[in-house]
Tab-separated table of C-alpha atoms in Angstrom:
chain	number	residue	atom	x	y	z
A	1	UNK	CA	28.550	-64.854	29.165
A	2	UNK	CA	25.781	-66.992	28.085
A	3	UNK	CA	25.874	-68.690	24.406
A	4	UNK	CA	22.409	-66.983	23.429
A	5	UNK	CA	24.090	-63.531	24.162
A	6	UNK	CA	27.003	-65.107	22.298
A	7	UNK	CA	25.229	-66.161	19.496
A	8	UNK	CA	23.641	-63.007	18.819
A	9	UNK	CA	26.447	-61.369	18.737
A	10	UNK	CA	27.831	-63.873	16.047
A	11	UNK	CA	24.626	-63.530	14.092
A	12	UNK	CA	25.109	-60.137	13.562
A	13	UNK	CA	28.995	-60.396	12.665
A	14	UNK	CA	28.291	-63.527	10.643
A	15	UNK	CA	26.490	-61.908	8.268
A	16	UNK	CA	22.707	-63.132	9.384
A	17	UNK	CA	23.043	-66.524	8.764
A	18	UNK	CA	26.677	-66.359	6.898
A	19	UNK	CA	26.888	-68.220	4.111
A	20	UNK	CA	25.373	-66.205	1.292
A	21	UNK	CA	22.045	-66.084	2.777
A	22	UNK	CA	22.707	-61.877	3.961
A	23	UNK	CA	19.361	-60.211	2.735
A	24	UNK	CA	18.576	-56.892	1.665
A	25	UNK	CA	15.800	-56.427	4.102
A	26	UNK	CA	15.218	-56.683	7.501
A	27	UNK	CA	11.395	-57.816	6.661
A	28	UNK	CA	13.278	-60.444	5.276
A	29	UNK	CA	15.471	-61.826	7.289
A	30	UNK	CA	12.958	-62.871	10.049
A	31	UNK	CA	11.827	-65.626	7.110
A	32	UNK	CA	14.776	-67.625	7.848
A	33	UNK	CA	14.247	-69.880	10.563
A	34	UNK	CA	17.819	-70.322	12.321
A	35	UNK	CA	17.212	-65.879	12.419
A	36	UNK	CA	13.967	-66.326	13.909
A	37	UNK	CA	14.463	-68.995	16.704
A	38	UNK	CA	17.888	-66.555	17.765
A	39	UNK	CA	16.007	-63.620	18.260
A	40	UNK	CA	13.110	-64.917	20.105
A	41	UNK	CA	14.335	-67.934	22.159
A	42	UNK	CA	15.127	-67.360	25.618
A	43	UNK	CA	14.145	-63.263	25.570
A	44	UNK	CA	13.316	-62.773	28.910
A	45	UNK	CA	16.538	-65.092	30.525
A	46	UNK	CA	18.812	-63.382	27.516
A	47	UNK	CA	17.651	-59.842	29.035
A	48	UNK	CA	18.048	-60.971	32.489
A	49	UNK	CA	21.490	-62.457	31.766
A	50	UNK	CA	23.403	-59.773	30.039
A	51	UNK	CA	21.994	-57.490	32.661
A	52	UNK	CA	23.417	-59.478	35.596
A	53	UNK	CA	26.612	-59.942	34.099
A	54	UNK	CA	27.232	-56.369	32.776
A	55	UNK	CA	25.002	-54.448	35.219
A	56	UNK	CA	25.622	-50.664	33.484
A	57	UNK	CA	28.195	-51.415	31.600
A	58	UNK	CA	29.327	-49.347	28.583
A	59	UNK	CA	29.340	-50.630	25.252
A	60	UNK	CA	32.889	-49.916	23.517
A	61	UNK	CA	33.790	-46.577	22.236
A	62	UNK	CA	36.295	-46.278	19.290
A	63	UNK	CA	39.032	-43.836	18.129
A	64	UNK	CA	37.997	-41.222	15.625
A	65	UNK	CA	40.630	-43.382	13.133
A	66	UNK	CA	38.428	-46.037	13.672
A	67	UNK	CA	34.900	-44.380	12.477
A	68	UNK	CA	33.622	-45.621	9.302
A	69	UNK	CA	34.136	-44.128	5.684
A	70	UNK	CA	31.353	-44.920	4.794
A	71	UNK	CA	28.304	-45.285	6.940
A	72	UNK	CA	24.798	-46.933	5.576
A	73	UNK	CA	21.709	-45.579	6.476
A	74	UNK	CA	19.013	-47.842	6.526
A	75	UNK	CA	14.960	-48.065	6.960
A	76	UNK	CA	13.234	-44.892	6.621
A	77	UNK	CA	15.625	-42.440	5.080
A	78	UNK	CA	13.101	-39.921	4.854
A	79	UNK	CA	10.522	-37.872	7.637
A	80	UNK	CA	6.896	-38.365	6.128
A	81	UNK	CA	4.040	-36.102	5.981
A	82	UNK	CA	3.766	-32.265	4.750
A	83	UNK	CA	4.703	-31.056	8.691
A	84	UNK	CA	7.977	-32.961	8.576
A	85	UNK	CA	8.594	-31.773	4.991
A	86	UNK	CA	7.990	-27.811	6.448
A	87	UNK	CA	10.043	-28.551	9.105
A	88	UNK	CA	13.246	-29.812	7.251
A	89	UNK	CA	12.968	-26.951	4.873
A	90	UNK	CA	13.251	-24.340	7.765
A	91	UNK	CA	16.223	-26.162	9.320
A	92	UNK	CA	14.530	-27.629	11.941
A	93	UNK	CA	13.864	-23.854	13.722
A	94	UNK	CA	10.219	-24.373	14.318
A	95	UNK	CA	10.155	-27.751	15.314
A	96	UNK	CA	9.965	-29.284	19.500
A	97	UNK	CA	10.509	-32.941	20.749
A	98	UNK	CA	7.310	-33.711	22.759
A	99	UNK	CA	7.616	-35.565	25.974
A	100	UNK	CA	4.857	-36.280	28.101
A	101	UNK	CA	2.546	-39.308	29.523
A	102	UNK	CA	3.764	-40.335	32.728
A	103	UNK	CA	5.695	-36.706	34.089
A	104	UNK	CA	5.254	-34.373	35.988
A	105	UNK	CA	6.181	-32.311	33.444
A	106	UNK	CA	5.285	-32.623	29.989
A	107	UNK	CA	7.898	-30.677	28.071
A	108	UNK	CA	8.152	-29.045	24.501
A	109	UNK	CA	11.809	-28.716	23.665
A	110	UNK	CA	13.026	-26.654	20.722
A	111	UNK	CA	15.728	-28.133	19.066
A	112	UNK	CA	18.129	-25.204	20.333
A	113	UNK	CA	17.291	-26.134	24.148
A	114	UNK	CA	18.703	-30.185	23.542
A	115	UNK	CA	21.402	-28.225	22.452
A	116	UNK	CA	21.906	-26.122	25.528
A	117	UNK	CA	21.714	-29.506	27.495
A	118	UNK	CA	24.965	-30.907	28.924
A	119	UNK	CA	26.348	-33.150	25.423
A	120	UNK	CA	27.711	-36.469	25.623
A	121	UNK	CA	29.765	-37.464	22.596
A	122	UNK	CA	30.241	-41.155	22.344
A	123	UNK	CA	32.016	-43.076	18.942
A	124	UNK	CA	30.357	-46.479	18.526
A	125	UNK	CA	29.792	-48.904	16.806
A	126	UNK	CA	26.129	-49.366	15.013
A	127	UNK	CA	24.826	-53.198	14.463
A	128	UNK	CA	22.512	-54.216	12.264
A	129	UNK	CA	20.185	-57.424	11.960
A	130	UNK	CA	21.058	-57.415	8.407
A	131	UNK	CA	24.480	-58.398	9.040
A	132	UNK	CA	26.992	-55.320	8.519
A	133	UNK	CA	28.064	-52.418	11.119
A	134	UNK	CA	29.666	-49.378	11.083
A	135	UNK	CA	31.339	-46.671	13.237
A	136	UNK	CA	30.125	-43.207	13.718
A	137	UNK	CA	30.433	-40.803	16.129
A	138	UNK	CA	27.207	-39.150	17.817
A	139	UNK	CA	26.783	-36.108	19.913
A	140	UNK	CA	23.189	-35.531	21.861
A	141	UNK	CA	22.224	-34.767	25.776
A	142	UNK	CA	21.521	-37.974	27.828
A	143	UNK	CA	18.235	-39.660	27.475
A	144	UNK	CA	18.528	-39.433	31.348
A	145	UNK	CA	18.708	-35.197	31.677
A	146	UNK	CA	15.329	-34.787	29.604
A	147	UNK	CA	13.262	-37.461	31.712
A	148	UNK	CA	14.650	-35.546	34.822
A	149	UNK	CA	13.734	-32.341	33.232
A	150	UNK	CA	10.529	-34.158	32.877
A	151	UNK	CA	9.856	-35.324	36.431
A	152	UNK	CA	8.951	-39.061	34.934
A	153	UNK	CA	7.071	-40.660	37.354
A	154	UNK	CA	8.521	-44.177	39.106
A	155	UNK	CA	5.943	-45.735	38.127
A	156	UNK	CA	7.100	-45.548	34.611
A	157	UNK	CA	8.054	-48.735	33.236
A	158	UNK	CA	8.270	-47.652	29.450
A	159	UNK	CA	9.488	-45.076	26.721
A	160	UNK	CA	7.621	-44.846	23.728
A	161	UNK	CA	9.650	-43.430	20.711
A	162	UNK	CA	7.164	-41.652	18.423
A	163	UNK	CA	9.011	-41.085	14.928
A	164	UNK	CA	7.907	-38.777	11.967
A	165	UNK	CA	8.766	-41.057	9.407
A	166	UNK	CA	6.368	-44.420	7.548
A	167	UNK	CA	7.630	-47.867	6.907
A	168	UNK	CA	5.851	-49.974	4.677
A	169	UNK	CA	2.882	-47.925	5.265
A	170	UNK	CA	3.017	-47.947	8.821
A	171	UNK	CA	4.582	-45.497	11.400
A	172	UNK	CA	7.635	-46.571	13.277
A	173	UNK	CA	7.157	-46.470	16.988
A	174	UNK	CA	9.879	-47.996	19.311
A	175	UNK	CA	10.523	-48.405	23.146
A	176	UNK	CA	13.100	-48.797	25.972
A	177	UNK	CA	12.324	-49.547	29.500
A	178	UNK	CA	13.899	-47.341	32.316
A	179	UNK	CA	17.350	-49.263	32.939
A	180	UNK	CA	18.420	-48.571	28.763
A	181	UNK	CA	16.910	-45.270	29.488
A	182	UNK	CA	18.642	-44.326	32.633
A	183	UNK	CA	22.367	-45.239	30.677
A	184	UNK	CA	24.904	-42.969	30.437
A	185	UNK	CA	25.300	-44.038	26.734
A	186	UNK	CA	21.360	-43.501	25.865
A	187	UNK	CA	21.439	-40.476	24.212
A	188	UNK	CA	18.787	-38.250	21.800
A	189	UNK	CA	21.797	-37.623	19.402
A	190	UNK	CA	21.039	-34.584	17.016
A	191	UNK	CA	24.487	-34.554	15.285
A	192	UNK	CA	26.827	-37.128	13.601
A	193	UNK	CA	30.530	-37.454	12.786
A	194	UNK	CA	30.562	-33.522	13.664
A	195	UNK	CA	27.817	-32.642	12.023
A	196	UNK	CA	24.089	-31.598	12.006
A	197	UNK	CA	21.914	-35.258	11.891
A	198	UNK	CA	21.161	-35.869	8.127
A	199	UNK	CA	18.091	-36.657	6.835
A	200	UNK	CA	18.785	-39.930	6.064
A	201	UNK	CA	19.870	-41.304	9.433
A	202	UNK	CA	16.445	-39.102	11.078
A	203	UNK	CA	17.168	-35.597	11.553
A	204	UNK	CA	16.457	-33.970	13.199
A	205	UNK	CA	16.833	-36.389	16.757
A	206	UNK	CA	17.269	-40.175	17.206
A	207	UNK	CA	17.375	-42.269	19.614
A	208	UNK	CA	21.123	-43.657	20.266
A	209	UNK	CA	20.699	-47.313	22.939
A	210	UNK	CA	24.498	-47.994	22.160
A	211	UNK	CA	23.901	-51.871	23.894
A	212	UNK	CA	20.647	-52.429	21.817
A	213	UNK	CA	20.190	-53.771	17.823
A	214	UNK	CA	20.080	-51.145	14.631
A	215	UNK	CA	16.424	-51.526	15.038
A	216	UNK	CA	15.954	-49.930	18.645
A	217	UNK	CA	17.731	-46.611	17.388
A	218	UNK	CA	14.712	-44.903	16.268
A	219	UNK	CA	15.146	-41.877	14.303
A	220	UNK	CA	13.151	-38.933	13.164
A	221	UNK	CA	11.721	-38.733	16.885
A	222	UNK	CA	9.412	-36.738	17.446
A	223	UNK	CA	7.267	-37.765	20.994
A	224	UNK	CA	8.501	-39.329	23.827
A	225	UNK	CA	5.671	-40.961	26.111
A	226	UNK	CA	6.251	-42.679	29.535
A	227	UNK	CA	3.929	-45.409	29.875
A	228	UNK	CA	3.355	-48.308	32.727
A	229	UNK	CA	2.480	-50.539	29.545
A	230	UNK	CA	3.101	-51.202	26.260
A	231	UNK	CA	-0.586	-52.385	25.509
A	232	UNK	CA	-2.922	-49.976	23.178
A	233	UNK	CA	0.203	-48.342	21.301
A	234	UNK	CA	0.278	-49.886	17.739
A	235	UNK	CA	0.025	-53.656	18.110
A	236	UNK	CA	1.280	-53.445	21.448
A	237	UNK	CA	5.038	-55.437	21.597
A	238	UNK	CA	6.565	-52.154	21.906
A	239	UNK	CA	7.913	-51.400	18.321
A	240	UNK	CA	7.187	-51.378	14.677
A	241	UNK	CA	9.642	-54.771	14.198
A	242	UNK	CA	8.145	-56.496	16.808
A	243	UNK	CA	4.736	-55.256	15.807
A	244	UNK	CA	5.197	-56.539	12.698
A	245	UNK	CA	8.199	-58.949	11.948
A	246	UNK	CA	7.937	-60.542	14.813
A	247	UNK	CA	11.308	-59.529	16.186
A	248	UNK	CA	12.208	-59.963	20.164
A	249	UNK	CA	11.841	-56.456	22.139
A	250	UNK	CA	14.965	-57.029	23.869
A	251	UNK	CA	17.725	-56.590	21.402
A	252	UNK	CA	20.575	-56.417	23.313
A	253	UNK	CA	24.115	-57.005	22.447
């Protein structure tokens, strides 16, 4: 395996940078220079590499002993805006995940019809640019079953994540091409460790990439859009951290 891929992976476990210089923010930790020139150096061969050498590949699944005590949530912890706010206090009954752009089928699914979906239920393990990860178990239809349900189009290059929550005054927004889509371990999970998605960690659906970063897991979804492009949405690299900290798109580990 190639030492960038290797090196992010030891970034992560390391702490960051190791050493006492773990932040509280990832905002932060793109400041430090040795984090910067890791995530963005070599994107495009990183991407290419790790996909060569582990083709469709699952990341590791764990044990239920294995699943964190304890596990953080992080960013957003709560869905902005008065319709979010209705939504959460009717349990969710009332509220549909948008997909459209690119189908042949835009879709409005009810919470209760991901449900009805075929469930994958996957224990993994969650890293984070900040340096710590955790176990948890997640339950959710493939990614893949909605986007057929969907007719995407093959033209499709892109999945925009739409998400009902603001960070630092912004909304969050991430994306996925089709190959992280199209994995069996891409999933819209809508319950953890057992139980109904908590506000915290985006209830009522996120977005699990089990072989991508903390930051490509975007919760509180809300839209999905199939785009040829990532120009025009936001400031156009194709998620809020990238948008705005600078961070690589391809965050795989």
């Amino acid at each position: 395996m190639s030492k960038l891929i290797l090196s992010r992976r030891s970034l992560i476990r390391t702490g960051a940078l190791g050493g006492g210089l773990l932040l509280s923010g990832c905002d932060k930790l793109y400041q430090q220079p040795g984090f910067r020139s890791v995530l963005e150096s070599g994107e495009s061969l990183h991407r290419a590499t790790q996909r060569a050498l582990g083709g469709q590949a699952l990341a590791r699944e764990f044990r239920v002993s294995d699943m964190s005590p304890n596990f953080r949530a992080n960013g957003s912890k709560e869905g902005a805006g008065d319709e979010y706010r209705q939504h959460l206090a009717q349990g969710f009954a009332q509220w549909a995940l948008r997909v459209d752009g690119m189908v042949g089928r835009p879709l409005n699914l009810p919470l209760t019809a991901l449900q009805s979906l075929p469930q994958r239920k996957q224990i993994t393990r969650h890293d984070c640019v900040e340096g710590w990860s955790a176990i948890g178990q997640w339950q959710g239809p493939q990614l893949s079953h909605v986007l057929d349900l969907a007719r995407v189009s093959p033209a499709a290059k892109y999945l925009i994540f739409h998400c009902a929550d603001i960070y630092g005054g912004k909304p969050y927004y991430e994306s996925i091409d089709m190959v992280d889509a199209f994995h069996p371990q891409t999933i819209l999970a809508w319950q953890m460790n057992g139980r109904p998605l908590p506000q915290e960690h985006g209830a009522p659906l996120r977005l699990r990439v089990e072989r991508q970063l903390g930051y490509k897991h975007a919760k509180f979804v809300t839209r999905i859009e199939a785009r040829d492009t990532l120009a025009g949405v936001y400031g156009g690299k194709g998620g809020y951290w990238e948008d705005n900290g600078g961070y690589a798109w391809y965050a795989g580990i």
